[in-house]
Short mmCIF file of C-alpha atoms in Angstrom, two decimals:
data_model
loop_
_atom_site.label_atom_id
_atom_site.label_comp_id
_atom_site.label_asym_id
_atom_site.label_seq_id
_atom_site.Cartn_x
_atom_site.Cartn_y
_atom_site.Cartn_z
CA MET H 1 20.86 -10.79 -2.81
CA ILE H 2 17.45 -11.75 -1.11
CA CYS H 3 15.30 -13.94 -3.23
CA PHE H 4 11.58 -13.37 -2.97
CA GLY H 5 8.68 -15.57 -3.80
CA ILE H 6 5.23 -13.94 -4.43
CA LEU H 7 2.36 -15.98 -2.99
CA GLY H 8 -0.84 -15.16 -4.72
CA PHE H 9 0.55 -13.92 -8.06
CA GLY H 10 -2.26 -12.20 -9.94
CA HIS H 11 -3.11 -8.94 -11.75
CA HIS H 12 -1.22 -6.92 -9.24
CA GLY H 13 1.84 -9.14 -9.61
CA VAL H 14 1.75 -8.74 -13.49
CA LYS H 15 1.08 -5.01 -13.41
CA ARG H 16 3.20 -3.74 -10.61
CA LEU H 17 5.12 -6.30 -8.53
CA ALA H 18 7.10 -8.22 -11.31
CA PRO H 19 8.04 -5.00 -13.20
CA GLY H 20 8.97 -3.41 -9.98
CA PHE H 21 11.63 -5.83 -9.19
CA SER H 22 13.54 -4.52 -12.26
CA PHE H 23 14.40 -1.38 -10.17
CA ALA H 24 15.76 -3.37 -7.14
CA HIS H 25 19.41 -3.73 -6.61
CA ASP H 26 19.54 -6.26 -3.60
CA SER H 27 16.33 -8.21 -4.24
CA ALA H 28 15.23 -10.77 -6.92
CA LEU H 29 11.87 -12.27 -7.94
CA THR H 30 12.83 -15.97 -7.86
CA GLY H 31 9.49 -17.80 -7.58
CA ILE H 32 5.67 -17.38 -7.73
CA TRP H 33 2.51 -19.49 -6.84
CA ARG H 34 -0.98 -18.81 -8.16
CA ARG H 35 -3.94 -21.11 -8.23
CA ASP H 36 -3.88 -21.27 -11.95
CA GLU H 37 -0.58 -23.00 -12.74
CA VAL H 38 -0.87 -22.60 -16.46
CA LYS H 39 -1.20 -18.75 -15.93
CA ALA H 40 1.55 -18.98 -13.50
CA ARG H 41 4.03 -20.65 -15.97
CA ALA H 42 2.99 -17.92 -18.62
CA ASN H 43 3.83 -15.27 -16.07
CA ALA H 44 7.13 -16.90 -15.31
CA ARG H 45 8.11 -16.88 -18.97
CA GLN H 46 6.90 -13.31 -19.41
CA PHE H 47 9.16 -12.07 -16.64
CA ASP H 48 11.92 -14.68 -16.62
CA ILE H 49 11.10 -15.96 -13.13
CA PRO H 50 12.99 -19.14 -12.41
CA HIS H 51 10.55 -21.09 -10.27
CA VAL H 52 6.75 -21.82 -10.45
CA PHE H 53 5.53 -23.69 -7.37
CA PRO H 54 2.71 -26.21 -7.37
CA THR H 55 1.39 -25.10 -3.84
CA ALA H 56 1.74 -22.12 -1.53
CA GLU H 57 3.45 -24.44 0.99
CA ALA H 58 5.93 -25.61 -1.61
CA LEU H 59 6.93 -21.93 -2.18
CA CYS H 60 7.28 -21.18 1.55
CA ALA H 61 9.27 -24.40 2.15
CA SER H 62 11.62 -23.89 -0.76
CA ALA H 63 15.32 -23.29 0.00
CA GLU H 64 15.29 -21.15 -3.07
CA ILE H 65 13.18 -18.68 -1.32
CA ASP H 66 14.44 -16.20 1.19
CA ALA H 67 11.43 -14.09 1.80
CA VAL H 68 7.79 -14.30 1.05
CA PHE H 69 5.66 -11.51 -0.51
CA VAL H 70 2.03 -12.10 0.12
CA ALA H 71 -0.11 -10.66 -2.75
CA SER H 72 -3.34 -12.79 -2.28
CA PRO H 73 -6.86 -11.26 -1.83
CA ASP H 74 -7.30 -9.67 1.72
CA SER H 75 -9.16 -12.53 3.45
CA HIS H 76 -6.28 -14.83 2.50
CA HIS H 77 -3.56 -12.75 4.00
CA LEU H 78 -3.80 -14.26 7.53
CA ALA H 79 -3.39 -17.97 6.42
CA ASP H 80 -0.85 -17.14 4.04
CA VAL H 81 1.27 -14.90 6.34
CA LEU H 82 1.02 -17.57 9.11
CA LEU H 83 2.14 -20.29 6.58
CA ALA H 84 5.27 -18.42 5.50
CA LEU H 85 6.10 -17.52 9.07
CA ALA H 86 5.71 -21.20 10.04
CA HIS H 87 8.46 -22.07 7.67
CA GLY H 88 10.67 -19.26 9.16
CA LYS H 89 10.50 -17.04 6.17
CA PRO H 90 10.36 -13.11 6.52
CA VAL H 91 7.08 -11.82 5.14
CA LEU H 92 6.15 -8.76 3.27
CA CYS H 93 2.33 -8.50 2.94
CA GLU H 94 0.22 -6.33 0.65
CA LYS H 95 -2.13 -3.91 2.16
CA PRO H 96 -4.62 -3.96 3.83
CA LEU H 97 -2.77 -6.37 6.08
CA ALA H 98 -5.96 -8.29 7.22
CA MET H 99 -9.78 -8.20 7.60
CA ASN H 100 -9.47 -6.73 11.06
CA THR H 101 -7.03 -5.68 13.83
CA GLY H 102 -7.36 -9.17 15.57
CA GLU H 103 -5.79 -10.85 12.58
CA VAL H 104 -2.95 -8.35 12.33
CA GLU H 105 -2.24 -9.08 16.01
CA GLN H 106 -2.06 -12.75 15.29
CA MET H 107 0.37 -12.00 12.33
CA LEU H 108 2.48 -9.88 14.73
CA ALA H 109 2.62 -12.51 17.44
CA ALA H 110 3.70 -15.31 14.85
CA ALA H 111 6.42 -12.94 13.47
CA HIS H 112 7.77 -12.22 16.95
CA LYS H 113 7.75 -15.94 17.70
CA ALA H 114 9.46 -16.86 14.43
CA GLY H 115 11.99 -14.08 15.05
CA VAL H 116 11.85 -12.93 11.38
CA ALA H 117 11.11 -9.62 9.64
CA PHE H 118 7.39 -8.70 8.96
CA GLY H 119 6.40 -5.72 6.86
CA VAL H 120 3.41 -4.39 5.07
CA ALA H 121 3.76 -3.30 1.40
CA GLN H 122 2.92 0.36 1.73
CA ASN H 123 5.02 1.14 -1.35
CA MET H 124 3.97 4.76 -1.47
CA ARG H 125 6.23 5.50 1.50
CA PHE H 126 9.00 5.09 -1.10
CA HIS H 127 7.57 7.62 -3.42
CA GLY H 128 9.70 10.54 -4.18
CA SER H 129 6.66 12.75 -4.01
CA LEU H 130 5.77 11.75 -0.45
CA GLN H 131 9.31 11.86 0.71
CA LEU H 132 9.80 15.36 -0.61
CA MET H 133 6.35 16.64 0.87
CA ARG H 134 7.44 15.15 4.24
CA LYS H 135 10.85 16.90 3.92
CA TRP H 136 9.46 20.33 3.07
CA LEU H 137 6.96 20.05 5.81
CA ALA H 138 9.54 19.09 8.29
CA GLU H 139 11.58 22.22 7.27
CA GLY H 140 8.77 24.42 8.20
CA ARG H 141 8.12 25.69 4.63
CA ILE H 142 4.29 25.84 5.16
CA GLY H 143 4.37 26.57 8.96
CA ARG H 144 2.01 24.66 11.13
CA PRO H 145 -0.09 22.08 9.20
CA LEU H 146 -3.76 22.72 9.62
CA LEU H 147 -5.57 20.72 6.89
CA ALA H 148 -4.55 17.65 5.01
CA HIS H 149 -6.29 16.03 2.10
CA SER H 150 -5.62 12.91 -0.03
CA GLN H 151 -7.91 11.69 -2.72
CA PHE H 152 -7.82 8.51 -4.78
CA CYS H 153 -10.23 7.83 -7.73
CA TYR H 154 -10.19 5.09 -10.19
CA ALA H 155 -12.80 3.13 -12.30
CA ALA H 156 -13.32 -0.26 -10.92
CA GLU H 157 -15.74 -1.22 -13.67
CA SER H 158 -12.76 -1.94 -15.95
CA SER H 159 -10.57 -3.55 -13.23
CA PRO H 160 -9.75 -7.25 -13.67
CA ARG H 161 -9.60 -7.48 -9.91
CA GLN H 162 -13.30 -8.30 -9.54
CA TRP H 163 -12.81 -9.89 -6.15
CA ILE H 164 -12.65 -6.38 -4.71
CA TYR H 165 -16.44 -6.36 -4.74
CA ASP H 166 -16.74 -9.77 -2.79
CA PRO H 167 -16.92 -9.13 0.96
CA ALA H 168 -15.74 -12.65 1.56
CA LEU H 169 -12.42 -11.74 -0.16
CA ALA H 170 -11.95 -7.89 0.27
CA LEU H 171 -12.04 -5.92 3.45
CA GLY H 172 -14.24 -3.41 1.72
CA GLY H 173 -14.39 -1.18 -1.30
CA PRO H 174 -12.10 1.95 -1.89
CA ILE H 175 -11.61 2.63 1.84
CA GLY H 176 -9.82 -0.67 2.29
CA ASP H 177 -8.31 -0.84 -1.23
CA VAL H 178 -6.91 2.68 -1.84
CA GLY H 179 -7.97 4.63 1.23
CA VAL H 180 -5.40 2.89 3.36
CA HIS H 181 -2.89 4.39 0.93
CA CYS H 182 -4.35 7.73 1.39
CA MET H 183 -4.34 7.71 5.21
CA ASP H 184 -0.93 6.16 5.44
CA ALA H 185 0.39 8.78 3.11
CA LEU H 186 -0.91 11.70 5.34
CA ARG H 187 0.43 9.79 8.45
CA PHE H 188 3.81 9.59 6.78
CA ILE H 189 3.98 13.22 5.50
CA LEU H 190 2.63 14.64 8.76
CA ALA H 191 4.73 12.19 10.85
CA SER H 192 1.73 12.16 13.16
CA GLU H 193 -0.90 9.59 14.35
CA VAL H 194 -4.57 9.55 14.05
CA THR H 195 -6.80 9.86 17.11
CA SER H 196 -10.37 9.57 15.62
CA VAL H 197 -12.07 9.10 12.38
CA ASN H 198 -15.51 9.73 10.96
CA THR H 199 -17.00 8.24 7.72
CA LEU H 200 -19.64 8.90 5.22
CA ALA H 201 -19.86 6.23 2.41
CA ILE H 202 -22.39 5.13 -0.21
CA LYS H 203 -22.94 1.73 -2.00
CA ASP H 204 -24.41 1.22 -5.49
CA ALA H 205 -25.88 -1.67 -7.57
CA GLN H 206 -22.45 -2.77 -8.68
CA SER H 207 -20.55 -2.48 -5.56
CA GLY H 208 -23.17 -4.52 -3.70
CA ALA H 209 -22.15 -4.98 -0.09
CA VAL H 210 -19.18 -2.76 -0.13
CA GLU H 211 -18.92 0.97 -0.60
CA SER H 212 -18.39 2.59 -4.01
CA SER H 213 -17.50 6.11 -2.68
CA ALA H 214 -16.47 7.44 0.74
CA VAL H 215 -15.19 10.43 2.72
CA VAL H 216 -13.08 9.71 5.88
CA SER H 217 -12.19 12.56 8.09
CA ALA H 218 -9.60 12.20 10.68
CA GLU H 219 -7.99 14.06 13.66
CA PHE H 220 -4.28 13.92 14.08
CA VAL H 221 -2.17 14.20 17.38
CA SER H 222 -0.62 17.23 15.87
CA GLY H 223 -3.91 18.92 15.77
CA THR H 224 -4.16 18.77 11.89
CA LEU H 225 -7.57 17.84 10.56
CA GLY H 226 -7.41 15.39 7.64
CA VAL H 227 -9.79 13.93 5.03
CA ILE H 228 -9.43 11.27 2.50
CA SER H 229 -11.97 10.99 -0.37
CA VAL H 230 -12.01 7.73 -2.44
CA THR H 231 -14.14 6.44 -5.21
CA THR H 232 -14.21 3.55 -7.61
CA ARG H 233 -16.61 5.54 -10.01
CA GLY H 234 -14.15 8.26 -11.32
CA ALA H 235 -11.26 8.67 -13.68
CA TYR H 236 -7.91 8.01 -12.20
CA ARG H 237 -6.74 10.78 -9.78
CA SER H 238 -4.55 10.94 -6.68
CA LEU H 239 -4.12 14.26 -5.22
CA ILE H 240 -2.35 15.34 -1.96
CA GLU H 241 -2.54 18.73 -0.43
CA ILE H 242 -1.36 19.94 2.87
CA THR H 243 -2.46 23.56 4.06
CA GLY H 244 -0.42 25.25 6.71
CA ASP H 245 -0.62 28.61 8.37
CA ALA H 246 2.14 29.88 6.15
CA GLY H 247 1.53 28.02 2.78
CA VAL H 248 0.35 25.03 0.97
CA LEU H 249 1.98 21.75 -0.38
CA SER H 250 0.15 20.32 -3.35
CA CYS H 251 0.96 17.45 -5.70
CA GLU H 252 -1.49 16.27 -8.44
CA ASP H 253 -1.30 12.46 -8.92
CA ALA H 254 1.20 12.24 -6.00
CA LEU H 255 0.43 8.49 -5.63
CA THR H 256 1.00 7.43 -9.18
CA VAL H 257 3.95 5.37 -10.54
CA ASP H 258 3.02 5.93 -14.14
CA HIS H 259 4.40 9.32 -14.97
CA PRO H 260 6.45 12.08 -13.25
CA VAL H 261 4.65 14.47 -10.83
CA GLU H 262 5.28 17.97 -9.78
CA VAL H 263 5.49 18.91 -5.92
CA ARG H 264 4.51 22.48 -5.57
CA LEU H 265 5.01 24.91 -2.49
CA ILE H 266 2.43 27.77 -2.68
CA GLN H 267 2.46 30.97 -0.68
CA GLY H 268 0.12 33.92 -1.20
CA GLY H 269 -1.55 32.14 -4.09
CA ARG H 270 1.83 31.87 -6.01
CA VAL H 271 3.94 28.89 -6.63
CA ILE H 272 7.21 29.82 -4.99
CA ALA H 273 9.02 26.43 -5.41
CA SER H 274 8.37 23.28 -7.37
CA GLU H 275 10.29 20.04 -8.13
CA GLN H 276 9.42 17.30 -10.58
CA VAL H 277 9.91 13.78 -9.19
CA SER H 278 9.27 10.15 -10.47
CA ASN H 279 7.95 7.40 -8.31
CA GLU H 280 8.33 4.73 -10.76
CA ASP H 281 11.07 2.89 -8.82
CA SER H 282 9.21 2.76 -5.50
CA TYR H 283 8.47 -0.97 -5.63
CA GLY H 284 12.13 -1.71 -6.17
CA ARG H 285 13.08 0.56 -3.32
CA MET H 286 10.62 -1.03 -1.05
CA VAL H 287 11.74 -4.61 -1.61
CA ASP H 288 15.23 -3.44 -1.17
CA SER H 289 14.40 -1.82 2.00
CA PHE H 290 12.93 -4.92 3.42
CA SER H 291 16.01 -6.99 2.10
CA ALA H 292 18.13 -4.53 4.04
CA ALA H 293 15.81 -5.18 7.20
CA ILE H 294 16.24 -8.93 6.79
CA GLU H 295 19.99 -8.50 6.64
CA GLY H 296 20.03 -6.31 9.75
CA LYS H 297 21.42 -3.30 7.82
CA ALA H 298 18.46 -0.86 8.39
CA PRO H 299 14.94 -0.84 9.71
CA PHE H 300 12.01 -1.24 7.24
CA LEU H 301 10.07 1.90 6.54
CA SER H 302 6.70 0.15 6.96
CA PRO H 303 7.00 -2.65 9.52
CA GLY H 304 4.06 -4.71 10.58
CA GLU H 305 3.56 -2.87 13.86
CA ASP H 306 2.89 0.28 11.59
CA GLY H 307 0.43 -1.76 9.54
CA LEU H 308 -1.43 -2.47 12.80
CA ARG H 309 -2.00 1.31 13.14
CA ASN H 310 -3.45 1.46 9.61
CA GLN H 311 -5.71 -1.44 10.46
CA LEU H 312 -7.05 0.21 13.54
CA ILE H 313 -7.91 3.29 11.39
CA LEU H 314 -9.53 0.96 8.78
CA ASP H 315 -11.57 -0.77 11.50
CA ALA H 316 -12.73 2.49 12.97
CA ALA H 317 -13.68 4.04 9.69
CA TYR H 318 -15.93 1.03 8.68
CA LYS H 319 -17.43 0.95 12.26
CA SER H 320 -18.24 4.84 11.92
CA TRP H 321 -19.96 4.18 8.57
CA ARG H 322 -21.95 1.26 9.80
CA THR H 323 -23.05 2.67 13.13
CA GLY H 324 -23.23 6.46 12.18
#
């Protein structure tokens, strides 16, 4: 059993991470640290977490903690990851890994020097929906993939994570927050890498310096043309569709963990196959996969080196928007 400590336990920890550990078999949430210790102790009581640490360093140094899960705001990731690695602890870090590619390269160098596992928490790679779409595509069910689309919409006005509007804390708006999930999902399903991106985005009065809606197009090594569309101004939706020369794969709300979803295979305008899957256990499967990597049993599905590829895409997407 690998004992995890969450560094930067906040809304995401309450809503997703702590409940997600209930689906794990080889991983346990043993300790947390957050800036507000009163809230931290309330969280520990709520989720029956044994240890609340007074400082981030105390968590990283503790013999009770085998691995550190970094869940702080984006701009804190570098310092938090380096702190954990300095204590020789394997690190699983939330997406996006950092504020830019240079920071990710520092993380990778430190992880290599420490000789410990380093991964990025792209939990959606562990979704049953994405894994089934990847399988059906690899089986040739839609022929050669021509077009790929991933959309993620949510209403940020009601989100308690108000720091996502602060460019000193967040990499950006929905491109950095959920667009990274969309692009990673397409990379995973297509099993192909991105060669170029182009971005259109808009800001509004509430989003301030960061974007509120965006469309990012991408060209893949496979020849597939992809597009992700994201907004923090719409009702929740997370669609994935892959159009091939012999059919279409489609899944409405493919990226949700809140309810079962249906993966559909469409040919000639008719649904010829469908399968309902649940993604609710993806966080548990992710931490168990990282635990297996720590123990040398199997490679982690989303290693830090792969997170670097996503960061390169994010950097290029924002550069495209800002320079035209």
